Amino acid sequence: MQEIVPKFESIFTVDCVVFGFDEGELKVLLIERNEEDYTGWWALPGYYVQQDEGLDPAAERILYELTGLRDIYMEQFYAFGDVDRHPQGRVITVAYFAMIRLNPLKELKPVINYARKAFWHPINDLPKLAFDHTQIFEKSLEKIRRKISYQPIAFELLPEKFTLTQLQHLYELILNKKLDKRNFRKKMLNYGILKELDEKQRGVSYRAATLYKFDRRKYARLFQKELSFSK
Amino acid sequence: MQEIVPKFESIFTVDCVVFGFDEGELKVLLIERNEEDYTGWWALPGYYVQQDEGLDPAAERILYELTGLRDIYMEQFYAFGDVDRHPQGRVITVAYFAMIRLNPLKELKPVINYARKAFWHPINDLPKLAFDHTQIFEKSLEKIRRKISYQPIAFELLPEKFTLTQLQHLYELILNKKLDKRNFRKKMLNYGILKELDEKQRGVSYRAATLYKFDRRKYARLFQKELSFSK
DNA sequence: CCAAAAGTGTTTGTCATACACCCATGA
DNA sequence: TCATGGGTGTATGACAAACACTTTTGG
């Protein structure tokens, strides 16, 4: 009996789903394509992996080249390899996600001209994206919804100092449901991973809220003790 | 500015981690390799994906060809793409796992001669596997440990009729810790996804235990209501 | 009658949930 | 003084955890 399955070669890429939080909205980082196939379309930042490059480093590099963003921890979540997902032929993509502190003032600057521009777009109003990127995005949403239920990844999205209400709104956005204010505060404060600051909100025309910081040390001490959030 | 990242082509494969339960042990399905690189070594069943073949179908086909097992639902869990994971060059692999009802009488017969044989091996006694398959296996273990905590996938491993004690032993094996008998039974029966049969165990030299079946209908009705199992 | 596993309840504490009013601030 | 969000407590029910003895059966 001989080998009946020929090896074949495929191009492969990495795509990044980067979430940010701004103006009370969850946003995702997109680029406008400047290359053949879907030219001018919006897409997730993604590109070809290099010959001598691991997947994780490729994801970091590609995100940087397309958006100028660096040093962002990303987590691989799924590989997409449908036969017809790419018009050029067989292209498998490995998808990563990240949640970051969005700085609205920081300009996003593609370093290579594969992207015309990079920008933040609200997740509730996404048009159809290039390739199967809509599907990739949906899968990443599922993933972070599940993940936020057992790990406090929401902090990654907030500014360093934040109010409990901001934190709650963020959870509500991600989980897509209302949470009870008193219960939310009780629970969050109970975890002991928030540090209350002496500082208050400024410039609001109502009672100023206390600011908090996420206490990474205490969180680390909880090891992988997983936090849960069902309602 | 010109494109600074050359596309390159890579071979890619699928690897399968299939868990079974037999003789009171958790086992994993291995093959003995019959090809260059790690010839004669034990490895996870895995092979090249074809040109016109999606990842999921590839996983099904490859498992069949290497072990003779068919119609097994597998779930993708991670892509491994370290630069030096394969001696032949850059080979990315997409890994799948499955949990199945192991039939110790059914002979495992590779259909193509890439594998000399396929066999079940206890997971607690694994030698070093070919390529990075040890690492892939470890990751799959993490994955099923997490998954069993919120979905009753353990049933997939058991014979159709089983006793509560068998089920508990299986949970203990996977989670690698002792569970309390009374609490375990209470919780399991409470979920309402077990159907008590009129039948008892036979041929044991002690009090015969009641047999149960997993009730897929009732489980489906719980939608994705997730079951939890911490202790 | 012995060995081996089956089967069975109660108590305690923690945590999720539901729910409504007063407080502080700036305009 | 009003509008706006900030901030607070209690009662109920569900569920996790800890814990030990009696029952059944075959050999």
Short mmCIF file of C-alpha atoms (C1' of nucleotides) in Angstrom, two decimals:
data_model
loop_
_atom_site.label_atom_id
_atom_site.label_comp_id
_atom_site.label_asym_id
_atom_site.label_seq_id
_atom_site.Cartn_x
_atom_site.Cartn_y
_atom_site.Cartn_z
CA MET A 1 0.00 0.00 0.00
CA GLN A 2 1.32 3.40 -0.86
CA GLU A 3 0.75 6.82 0.52
CA ILE A 4 -2.59 8.00 -0.80
CA VAL A 5 -2.55 11.49 0.60
CA PRO A 6 -0.25 13.90 -1.18
CA LYS A 7 1.22 16.64 0.93
CA PHE A 8 0.39 20.05 -0.33
CA GLU A 9 1.50 23.47 0.65
CA SER A 10 -0.65 26.28 1.80
CA ILE A 11 -0.16 29.88 2.62
CA PHE A 12 -1.03 30.76 6.12
CA THR A 13 -1.78 33.92 7.97
CA VAL A 14 -2.62 35.31 11.36
CA ASP A 15 -5.65 37.51 12.07
CA CYS A 16 -6.12 39.62 15.17
CA VAL A 17 -9.33 40.63 16.90
CA VAL A 18 -8.46 43.50 19.21
CA PHE A 19 -11.15 44.85 21.49
CA GLY A 20 -11.16 48.32 22.97
CA PHE A 21 -13.59 50.33 25.06
CA ASP A 22 -14.28 53.97 24.28
CA GLU A 23 -17.15 56.42 24.53
CA GLY A 24 -19.16 53.83 26.35
CA GLU A 25 -18.89 51.40 23.47
CA LEU A 26 -17.04 48.21 22.78
CA LYS A 27 -14.95 48.62 19.68
CA VAL A 28 -12.87 46.41 17.48
CA LEU A 29 -9.75 47.34 15.61
CA LEU A 30 -10.13 47.21 11.82
CA ILE A 31 -8.05 48.13 8.82
CA GLU A 32 -8.96 49.26 5.38
CA ARG A 33 -7.30 46.92 2.92
CA ASN A 34 -4.91 48.18 0.30
CA GLU A 35 -4.27 44.91 -1.49
CA GLU A 36 -5.86 42.74 -4.07
CA ASP A 37 -8.95 40.84 -3.08
CA TYR A 38 -11.35 42.92 -1.13
CA THR A 39 -9.37 46.08 -1.89
CA GLY A 40 -10.85 48.93 0.10
CA TRP A 41 -12.85 46.57 2.28
CA TRP A 42 -12.62 46.61 6.01
CA ALA A 43 -10.94 43.65 7.61
CA LEU A 44 -9.38 42.43 10.80
CA PRO A 45 -5.67 43.18 10.96
CA GLY A 46 -4.01 40.07 9.58
CA TYR A 47 -1.18 39.04 7.33
CA TYR A 48 1.17 36.33 6.23
CA VAL A 49 3.32 34.51 8.73
CA GLN A 50 7.01 34.38 7.90
CA GLN A 51 9.10 31.33 7.24
CA ASP A 52 11.11 31.45 10.45
CA GLU A 53 8.53 32.93 12.73
CA GLY A 54 6.37 31.29 15.38
CA LEU A 55 2.65 31.99 15.46
CA ASP A 56 2.62 34.13 18.58
CA PRO A 57 5.47 36.37 17.45
CA ALA A 58 3.84 36.62 14.03
CA ALA A 59 0.63 37.86 15.61
CA GLU A 60 2.55 40.54 17.50
CA ARG A 61 4.49 41.66 14.49
CA ILE A 62 1.51 41.76 12.19
CA LEU A 63 -0.56 43.76 14.59
CA TYR A 64 2.26 46.24 14.90
CA GLU A 65 2.80 46.55 11.19
CA LEU A 66 -0.82 47.13 10.42
CA THR A 67 -1.76 49.39 13.29
CA GLY A 68 1.36 50.62 15.04
CA LEU A 69 0.25 48.94 18.27
CA ARG A 70 2.94 47.10 20.21
CA ASP A 71 3.42 44.91 23.22
CA ILE A 72 -0.09 43.63 23.35
CA TYR A 73 -0.75 40.25 24.82
CA MET A 74 -2.82 38.19 22.44
CA GLU A 75 -4.27 34.76 22.84
CA GLN A 76 -4.81 32.29 20.07
CA PHE A 77 -8.38 31.10 19.89
CA TYR A 78 -9.12 29.27 16.64
CA ALA A 79 -7.80 28.26 13.26
CA PHE A 80 -9.98 28.88 10.22
CA GLY A 81 -9.31 26.78 7.18
CA ASP A 82 -12.37 26.51 4.99
CA VAL A 83 -11.39 25.62 1.47
CA ASP A 84 -12.98 28.68 -0.07
CA ARG A 85 -12.31 31.26 2.60
CA HIS A 86 -9.75 33.07 0.45
CA PRO A 87 -10.12 33.90 -3.26
CA GLN A 88 -6.41 33.38 -3.92
CA GLY A 89 -6.50 29.76 -2.97
CA ARG A 90 -6.00 27.79 0.14
CA VAL A 91 -5.10 30.09 2.98
CA ILE A 92 -5.36 28.92 6.54
CA THR A 93 -5.52 31.55 9.23
CA VAL A 94 -4.84 31.33 12.93
CA ALA A 95 -6.89 33.86 14.87
CA TYR A 96 -5.86 35.74 18.00
CA PHE A 97 -7.73 38.09 20.27
CA ALA A 98 -6.69 40.79 22.71
CA MET A 99 -8.36 43.33 24.93
CA ILE A 100 -6.54 46.58 25.38
CA ARG A 101 -6.73 49.98 26.94
CA LEU A 102 -7.84 52.10 24.05
CA ASN A 103 -6.20 55.49 23.84
CA PRO A 104 -8.46 57.57 21.61
CA LEU A 105 -5.76 60.18 21.18
CA LYS A 106 -3.16 57.79 19.90
CA GLU A 107 -3.12 57.74 16.18
CA LEU A 108 -3.19 54.35 14.54
CA LYS A 109 -0.54 54.20 11.85
CA PRO A 110 -0.01 51.24 9.60
CA VAL A 111 3.71 50.66 9.17
CA ILE A 112 3.37 48.73 5.94
CA ASN A 113 1.12 49.76 3.12
CA TYR A 114 -0.95 46.66 3.06
CA ALA A 115 -3.39 48.70 5.11
CA ARG A 116 -4.55 52.16 4.09
CA LYS A 117 -5.54 52.95 7.62
CA ALA A 118 -6.43 51.38 10.92
CA PHE A 119 -9.33 52.49 13.06
CA TRP A 120 -11.65 51.54 15.89
CA HIS A 121 -15.19 50.57 15.04
CA PRO A 122 -18.13 49.88 17.37
CA ILE A 123 -18.91 46.20 17.42
CA ASN A 124 -22.64 46.69 17.22
CA ASP A 125 -22.53 48.29 13.87
CA LEU A 126 -20.13 46.17 11.87
CA PRO A 127 -20.56 45.98 8.13
CA LYS A 128 -19.65 42.81 6.31
CA LEU A 129 -15.92 42.33 6.58
CA ALA A 130 -13.46 40.92 4.05
CA PHE A 131 -12.98 37.16 3.69
CA ASP A 132 -14.54 35.25 6.59
CA HIS A 133 -13.58 37.94 9.06
CA THR A 134 -17.15 38.43 10.19
CA GLN A 135 -17.21 34.81 11.24
CA ILE A 136 -13.85 35.13 12.95
CA PHE A 137 -15.08 38.16 14.82
CA GLU A 138 -18.23 36.37 15.98
CA LYS A 139 -16.19 33.49 17.29
CA SER A 140 -13.93 35.86 19.21
CA LEU A 141 -16.96 37.46 20.83
CA GLU A 142 -18.17 34.10 22.04
CA LYS A 143 -14.73 33.46 23.38
CA ILE A 144 -14.42 36.65 25.40
CA ARG A 145 -17.96 36.29 26.73
CA ARG A 146 -17.04 32.95 28.12
CA LYS A 147 -13.70 34.12 29.35
CA ILE A 148 -14.92 37.18 31.18
CA SER A 149 -17.11 34.90 33.26
CA TYR A 150 -14.13 33.32 34.91
CA GLN A 151 -11.28 35.78 34.51
CA PRO A 152 -11.23 39.52 35.11
CA ILE A 153 -10.07 40.37 31.63
CA ALA A 154 -12.40 43.36 31.54
CA PHE A 155 -9.80 45.43 33.37
CA GLU A 156 -7.57 45.31 30.36
CA LEU A 157 -10.05 47.48 28.55
CA LEU A 158 -10.41 50.23 31.13
CA PRO A 159 -8.16 53.18 31.89
CA GLU A 160 -5.92 52.63 34.87
CA LYS A 161 -8.28 54.43 37.18
CA PHE A 162 -11.95 53.69 36.80
CA THR A 163 -15.21 53.81 38.69
CA LEU A 164 -17.27 50.80 39.62
CA THR A 165 -20.04 52.00 37.38
CA GLN A 166 -17.72 52.10 34.41
CA LEU A 167 -16.63 48.59 35.18
CA GLN A 168 -20.20 47.46 35.46
CA HIS A 169 -21.17 49.06 32.17
CA LEU A 170 -18.33 47.24 30.53
CA TYR A 171 -19.46 43.89 31.87
CA GLU A 172 -22.95 44.68 30.70
CA LEU A 173 -21.72 45.48 27.24
CA ILE A 174 -19.70 42.33 26.89
CA LEU A 175 -22.28 40.02 28.40
CA ASN A 176 -25.05 41.92 26.70
CA LYS A 177 -27.31 42.03 29.73
CA LYS A 178 -28.10 44.27 32.67
CA LEU A 179 -26.50 43.60 36.01
CA ASP A 180 -27.74 44.64 39.42
CA LYS A 181 -25.71 47.52 40.81
CA ARG A 182 -25.61 46.46 44.44
CA ASN A 183 -24.86 42.86 43.68
CA PHE A 184 -22.20 43.77 41.18
CA ARG A 185 -20.37 46.01 43.64
CA LYS A 186 -20.63 43.53 46.45
CA LYS A 187 -19.19 40.79 44.31
CA MET A 188 -16.41 42.82 42.75
CA LEU A 189 -15.26 44.29 46.04
CA ASN A 190 -15.40 40.86 47.63
CA TYR A 191 -12.89 39.47 45.21
CA GLY A 192 -10.40 41.82 46.76
CA ILE A 193 -8.68 42.60 43.50
CA LEU A 194 -9.68 46.26 43.41
CA LYS A 195 -7.70 48.95 45.17
CA GLU A 196 -9.81 51.90 46.28
CA LEU A 197 -8.04 55.19 45.58
CA ASP A 198 -8.22 58.43 47.53
CA GLU A 199 -9.22 60.07 44.33
CA LYS A 200 -12.65 60.92 43.00
CA GLN A 201 -13.95 61.52 39.55
CA ARG A 202 -13.62 65.12 38.36
CA GLY A 203 -15.63 67.31 36.07
CA VAL A 204 -18.93 65.50 36.37
CA SER A 205 -22.11 67.36 37.19
CA TYR A 206 -23.27 64.87 39.75
CA ARG A 207 -21.83 63.21 42.80
CA ALA A 208 -18.26 62.23 41.96
CA ALA A 209 -17.58 58.51 42.06
CA THR A 210 -14.63 56.90 43.82
CA LEU A 211 -11.86 55.72 41.56
CA TYR A 212 -10.39 52.24 41.73
CA LYS A 213 -7.36 50.47 40.36
CA PHE A 214 -7.03 46.84 39.47
CA ASP A 215 -4.63 45.18 41.89
CA ARG A 216 -2.60 42.76 39.81
CA ARG A 217 -0.66 41.47 42.78
CA LYS A 218 -3.71 40.39 44.65
CA TYR A 219 -5.12 38.91 41.52
CA ALA A 220 -1.99 36.89 40.94
CA ARG A 221 -2.27 35.63 44.47
CA LEU A 222 -5.62 34.15 43.65
CA PHE A 223 -3.63 32.05 41.22
CA GLN A 224 -5.97 30.76 38.66
CA LYS A 225 -8.85 30.93 41.04
CA GLU A 226 -11.52 31.55 38.57
CA LEU A 227 -14.12 34.20 39.06
CA SER A 228 -17.57 33.52 37.88
CA PHE A 229 -20.19 35.81 36.49
CA SER A 230 -23.44 34.35 35.42
CA LYS A 231 -25.87 37.15 36.11
CA MET B 1 6.60 51.65 0.48
CA GLN B 2 6.56 48.10 -0.72
CA GLU B 3 5.46 44.87 0.79
CA ILE B 4 8.12 43.83 3.26
CA VAL B 5 6.68 40.50 4.24
CA PRO B 6 7.05 37.78 1.64
CA LYS B 7 4.35 35.16 1.58
CA PHE B 8 5.65 31.71 2.05
CA GLU B 9 4.06 28.33 1.85
CA SER B 10 3.91 25.78 4.54
CA ILE B 11 2.76 22.25 4.85
CA PHE B 12 0.04 21.78 7.33
CA THR B 13 -1.43 18.86 9.17
CA VAL B 14 -4.09 17.86 11.62
CA ASP B 15 -3.42 15.92 14.82
CA CYS B 16 -6.06 14.15 16.88
CA VAL B 17 -6.14 13.50 20.60
CA VAL B 18 -8.75 10.84 21.19
CA PHE B 19 -9.56 9.87 24.74
CA GLY B 20 -11.07 6.58 25.77
CA PHE B 21 -11.88 4.94 29.08
CA ASP B 22 -11.10 1.30 29.69
CA GLU B 23 -10.13 -0.96 32.58
CA GLY B 24 -10.61 1.95 34.93
CA GLU B 25 -8.06 4.03 33.13
CA LEU B 26 -8.13 7.04 30.86
CA LYS B 27 -6.40 6.18 27.62
CA VAL B 28 -5.32 8.03 24.56
CA LEU B 29 -5.18 6.74 21.01
CA LEU B 30 -1.67 6.52 19.60
CA ILE B 31 -0.06 5.20 16.46
CA GLU B 32 3.33 3.78 15.76
CA ARG B 33 4.86 5.77 12.94
CA ASN B 34 5.97 4.12 9.74
CA GLU B 35 7.45 7.16 8.01
CA GLU B 36 10.59 9.15 8.01
CA ASP B 37 11.29 11.33 11.02
CA TYR B 38 10.57 9.58 14.22
CA THR B 39 10.11 6.27 12.45
CA GLY B 40 8.89 3.72 14.94
CA TRP B 41 8.05 6.39 17.49
CA TRP B 42 4.64 6.68 19.02
CA ALA B 43 2.63 9.68 18.00
CA LEU B 44 -0.84 11.13 17.99
CA PRO B 45 -2.76 10.18 14.86
CA GLY B 46 -2.15 13.03 12.47
CA TYR B 47 -1.45 13.66 8.82
CA TYR B 48 -1.44 16.12 5.99
CA VAL B 49 -4.53 18.05 5.09
CA GLN B 50 -5.53 17.89 1.45
CA GLN B 51 -5.77 20.74 -0.98
CA ASP B 52 -9.53 20.83 -1.26
CA GLU B 53 -10.42 19.72 2.22
CA GLY B 54 -11.63 21.73 5.18
CA LEU B 55 -9.99 21.25 8.56
CA ASP B 56 -12.86 19.44 10.24
CA PRO B 57 -13.33 16.93 7.43
CA ALA B 58 -9.58 16.45 7.30
CA ALA B 59 -9.52 15.56 10.97
CA GLU B 60 -12.25 12.97 10.42
CA ARG B 61 -10.57 11.44 7.41
CA ILE B 62 -7.15 11.29 8.98
CA LEU B 63 -8.40 9.65 12.12
CA TYR B 64 -10.15 7.06 10.01
CA GLU B 65 -7.15 6.35 7.84
CA LEU B 66 -4.81 5.91 10.74
CA THR B 67 -7.02 4.00 13.11
CA GLY B 68 -10.11 2.77 11.28
CA LEU B 69 -12.34 4.83 13.61
CA ARG B 70 -15.19 6.69 11.96
CA ASP B 71 -17.95 9.13 12.75
CA ILE B 72 -16.33 10.60 15.77
CA TYR B 73 -17.13 14.15 16.70
CA MET B 74 -13.93 16.08 17.22
CA GLU B 75 -13.41 19.62 18.35
CA GLN B 76 -10.56 21.83 17.29
CA PHE B 77 -8.64 23.21 20.25
CA TYR B 78 -5.34 24.75 19.22
CA ALA B 79 -2.91 25.35 16.37
CA PHE B 80 0.75 24.57 16.94
CA GLY B 81 3.24 26.33 14.73
CA ASP B 82 6.62 26.55 16.39
CA VAL B 83 9.31 27.05 13.80
CA ASP B 84 11.24 23.95 14.78
CA ARG B 85 8.43 21.61 15.66
CA HIS B 86 9.02 19.44 12.59
CA PRO B 87 12.40 18.28 11.28
CA GLN B 88 11.27 18.51 7.66
CA GLY B 89 10.68 22.22 7.84
CA ARG B 90 7.81 24.43 8.64
CA VAL B 91 4.75 22.37 9.39
CA ILE B 92 1.82 23.89 11.17
CA THR B 93 -0.65 21.56 12.80
CA VAL B 94 -4.21 22.09 13.91
CA ALA B 95 -5.09 19.89 16.85
CA TYR B 96 -8.45 18.26 17.58
CA PHE B 97 -9.70 16.26 20.50
CA ALA B 98 -12.49 13.76 21.00
CA MET B 99 -13.83 11.57 23.75
CA ILE B 100 -15.27 8.27 22.68
CA ARG B 101 -16.76 5.05 23.91
CA LEU B 102 -13.81 2.73 23.73
CA ASN B 103 -14.59 -0.74 22.50
CA PRO B 104 -11.70 -2.91 23.68
CA LEU B 105 -12.76 -5.70 21.34
CA LYS B 106 -12.71 -3.60 18.24
CA GLU B 107 -9.43 -3.91 16.46
CA LEU B 108 -7.76 -0.71 15.44
CA LYS B 109 -6.63 -0.98 11.84
CA PRO B 110 -4.72 1.71 10.06
CA VAL B 111 -6.03 2.05 6.51
CA ILE B 112 -2.92 3.64 5.12
CA ASN B 113 0.55 2.47 5.89
CA TYR B 114 1.77 5.68 7.39
CA ALA B 115 0.99 4.00 10.69
CA ARG B 116 2.22 0.51 11.56
CA LYS B 117 -0.46 0.16 14.16
CA ALA B 118 -2.86 2.08 16.31
CA PHE B 119 -3.44 1.35 19.97
CA TRP B 120 -4.79 2.69 23.24
CA HIS B 121 -2.32 3.79 25.86
CA PRO B 122 -2.94 4.88 29.47
CA ILE B 123 -2.41 8.59 29.81
CA ASN B 124 -0.50 8.32 33.06
CA ASP B 125 2.30 6.38 31.56
CA LEU B 126 3.07 8.14 28.30
CA PRO B 127 6.57 7.99 26.93
CA LYS B 128 7.93 10.90 24.98
CA LEU B 129 5.96 11.19 21.77
CA ALA B 130 7.12 12.20 18.31
CA PHE B 131 7.42 15.86 17.34
CA ASP B 132 5.72 18.15 19.88
CA HIS B 133 2.94 15.66 20.43
CA THR B 134 3.59 15.49 24.14
CA GLN B 135 2.91 19.20 24.35
CA ILE B 136 -0.20 18.84 22.21
CA PHE B 137 -1.45 16.09 24.44
CA GLU B 138 -0.87 18.18 27.58
CA LYS B 139 -2.83 21.03 26.13
CA SER B 140 -5.71 18.75 25.24
CA LEU B 141 -5.80 17.50 28.82
CA GLU B 142 -6.10 21.03 30.12
CA LYS B 143 -8.87 21.58 27.65
CA ILE B 144 -10.98 18.59 28.64
CA ARG B 145 -10.46 19.30 32.33
CA ARG B 146 -11.92 22.70 31.85
CA LYS B 147 -14.65 21.47 29.59
CA ILE B 148 -15.86 18.68 31.82
CA SER B 149 -16.51 21.29 34.48
CA TYR B 150 -19.29 22.84 32.49
CA GLN B 151 -20.44 20.19 30.03
CA PRO B 152 -21.22 16.54 30.63
CA ILE B 153 -18.75 15.27 28.08
CA ALA B 154 -17.74 12.45 30.38
CA PHE B 155 -20.70 10.41 29.15
CA GLU B 156 -19.10 10.09 25.78
CA LEU B 157 -16.47 7.90 27.33
CA LEU B 158 -18.72 5.45 29.12
CA PRO B 159 -20.65 2.48 27.82
CA GLU B 160 -24.29 3.18 27.18
CA LYS B 161 -25.30 1.78 30.53
CA PHE B 162 -23.18 2.68 33.48
CA THR B 163 -23.29 2.97 37.25
CA LEU B 164 -22.97 6.17 39.19
CA THR B 165 -19.76 4.92 40.71
CA GLN B 166 -18.25 4.37 37.28
CA LEU B 167 -19.24 7.88 36.32
CA GLN B 168 -17.71 9.26 39.48
CA HIS B 169 -14.47 7.38 38.96
CA LEU B 170 -14.25 8.84 35.50
CA TYR B 171 -14.69 12.38 36.79
CA GLU B 172 -12.06 11.70 39.39
CA LEU B 173 -9.64 10.47 36.76
CA ILE B 174 -10.12 13.44 34.52
CA LEU B 175 -10.09 16.04 37.25
CA ASN B 176 -7.39 14.15 39.07
CA LYS B 177 -8.99 14.48 42.48
CA LYS B 178 -11.33 12.61 44.79
CA LEU B 179 -14.99 13.53 44.86
CA ASP B 180 -17.46 12.94 47.66
CA LYS B 181 -19.81 10.09 46.83
CA ARG B 182 -22.97 11.53 48.34
CA ASN B 183 -22.44 14.98 46.95
CA PHE B 184 -21.58 13.63 43.55
CA ARG B 185 -24.72 11.54 43.30
CA LYS B 186 -26.93 14.31 44.59
CA LYS B 187 -25.58 16.72 42.06
CA MET B 188 -25.64 14.38 39.09
CA LEU B 189 -29.17 13.17 39.76
CA ASN B 190 -30.31 16.74 40.29
CA TYR B 191 -29.30 17.74 36.81
CA GLY B 192 -31.97 15.39 35.58
CA ILE B 193 -29.98 14.19 32.64
CA LEU B 194 -29.62 10.61 33.84
CA LYS B 195 -32.28 8.00 33.21
CA GLU B 196 -32.42 5.31 35.87
CA LEU B 197 -32.85 1.86 34.32
CA ASP B 198 -34.67 -1.15 35.75
CA GLU B 199 -31.48 -3.03 35.29
CA LYS B 200 -28.74 -3.81 37.77
CA GLN B 201 -25.13 -4.69 37.38
CA ARG B 202 -24.46 -8.42 36.90
CA GLY B 203 -21.65 -10.70 37.82
CA VAL B 204 -20.21 -8.66 40.65
CA SER B 205 -19.54 -10.22 44.00
CA TYR B 206 -21.05 -7.43 45.97
CA ARG B 207 -24.28 -5.51 45.96
CA ALA B 208 -25.21 -4.83 42.35
CA ALA B 209 -25.43 -1.18 41.41
CA THR B 210 -28.28 0.38 39.47
CA LEU B 211 -27.52 1.16 35.85
CA TYR B 212 -28.17 4.54 34.29
CA LYS B 213 -28.30 5.98 30.80
CA PHE B 214 -27.45 9.49 29.74
CA ASP B 215 -30.61 11.23 28.57
CA ARG B 216 -29.60 13.30 25.58
CA ARG B 217 -33.05 14.76 25.13
CA LYS B 218 -33.19 16.22 28.57
CA TYR B 219 -29.70 17.46 28.21
CA ALA B 220 -30.55 19.22 24.98
CA ARG B 221 -33.44 20.84 26.76
CA LEU B 222 -31.05 22.42 29.19
CA PHE B 223 -29.74 24.20 26.11
CA GLN B 224 -26.30 25.37 26.82
CA LYS B 225 -27.04 25.60 30.49
CA GLU B 226 -23.64 24.86 31.76
CA LEU B 227 -23.00 22.43 34.52
CA SER B 228 -20.33 23.17 36.99
CA PHE B 229 -18.01 20.91 38.84
CA SER B 230 -15.47 22.43 41.09
CA LYS B 231 -15.15 19.82 43.79
"C1'" DC C 1 -20.10 -14.35 58.00
"C1'" DC C 2 -17.00 -11.67 55.54
"C1'" DA C 3 -15.49 -8.54 52.00
"C1'" DA C 4 -16.72 -5.11 48.93
"C1'" DA C 5 -19.09 -1.68 47.13
"C1'" DA C 6 -24.03 0.45 47.00
"C1'" DG C 7 -26.80 3.58 48.76
"C1'" DT C 8 -28.54 7.23 51.74
"C1'" DG C 9 -29.55 12.84 54.88
"C1'" DT C 10 -28.43 16.51 57.48
"C1'" DT C 11 -26.05 20.50 58.70
"C1'" DT C 12 -23.35 24.47 57.71
"C1'" DG C 13 -21.70 28.17 55.18
"C1'" DT C 14 -21.27 30.77 51.05
"C1'" DC C 15 -22.99 33.00 47.31
"C1'" DA C 16 -26.55 34.59 43.80
"C1'" DT C 17 -30.57 37.11 43.55
"C1'" DA C 18 -34.14 40.46 44.24
"C1'" DC C 19 -35.24 44.75 45.65
"C1'" DA C 20 -35.64 50.82 46.88
"C1'" DC C 21 -34.09 54.71 48.89
"C1'" DC C 22 -31.03 58.57 50.39
"C1'" DC C 23 -26.68 61.17 49.16
"C1'" DA C 24 -23.59 64.43 46.96
"C1'" DT C 25 -22.59 67.41 43.32
"C1'" DG C 26 -22.72 70.88 39.56
"C1'" DA C 27 -25.53 73.53 36.85
"C1'" DT D 1 -33.76 73.06 43.65
"C1'" DC D 2 -33.32 69.83 40.35
"C1'" DA D 3 -31.26 66.30 37.62
"C1'" DT D 4 -27.98 62.86 37.64
"C1'" DG D 5 -25.64 59.13 38.87
"C1'" DG D 6 -23.21 57.39 43.54
"C1'" DG D 7 -23.66 54.58 47.09
"C1'" DT D 8 -25.72 51.39 50.48
"C1'" DG D 9 -28.28 46.44 53.34
"C1'" DT D 10 -31.24 42.73 54.02
"C1'" DA D 11 -33.81 38.65 53.29
"C1'" DT D 12 -34.41 34.44 50.59
"C1'" DG D 13 -33.17 30.47 48.24
"C1'" DA D 14 -29.87 27.47 45.95
"C1'" DC D 15 -26.01 25.05 46.07
"C1'" DA D 16 -21.26 23.30 47.71
"C1'" DA D 17 -19.06 20.96 51.29
"C1'" DA D 18 -18.27 18.00 55.13
"C1'" DC D 19 -19.30 13.92 57.13
"C1'" DA D 20 -20.53 7.90 58.61
"C1'" DC D 21 -23.33 4.29 58.79
"C1'" DT D 22 -26.52 0.58 57.00
"C1'" DT D 23 -27.70 -2.50 53.07
"C1'" DT D 24 -27.03 -5.96 49.66
"C1'" DT D 25 -24.70 -9.53 47.39
"C1'" DG D 26 -21.55 -13.37 46.12
"C1'" DG D 27 -18.15 -16.25 47.67
#
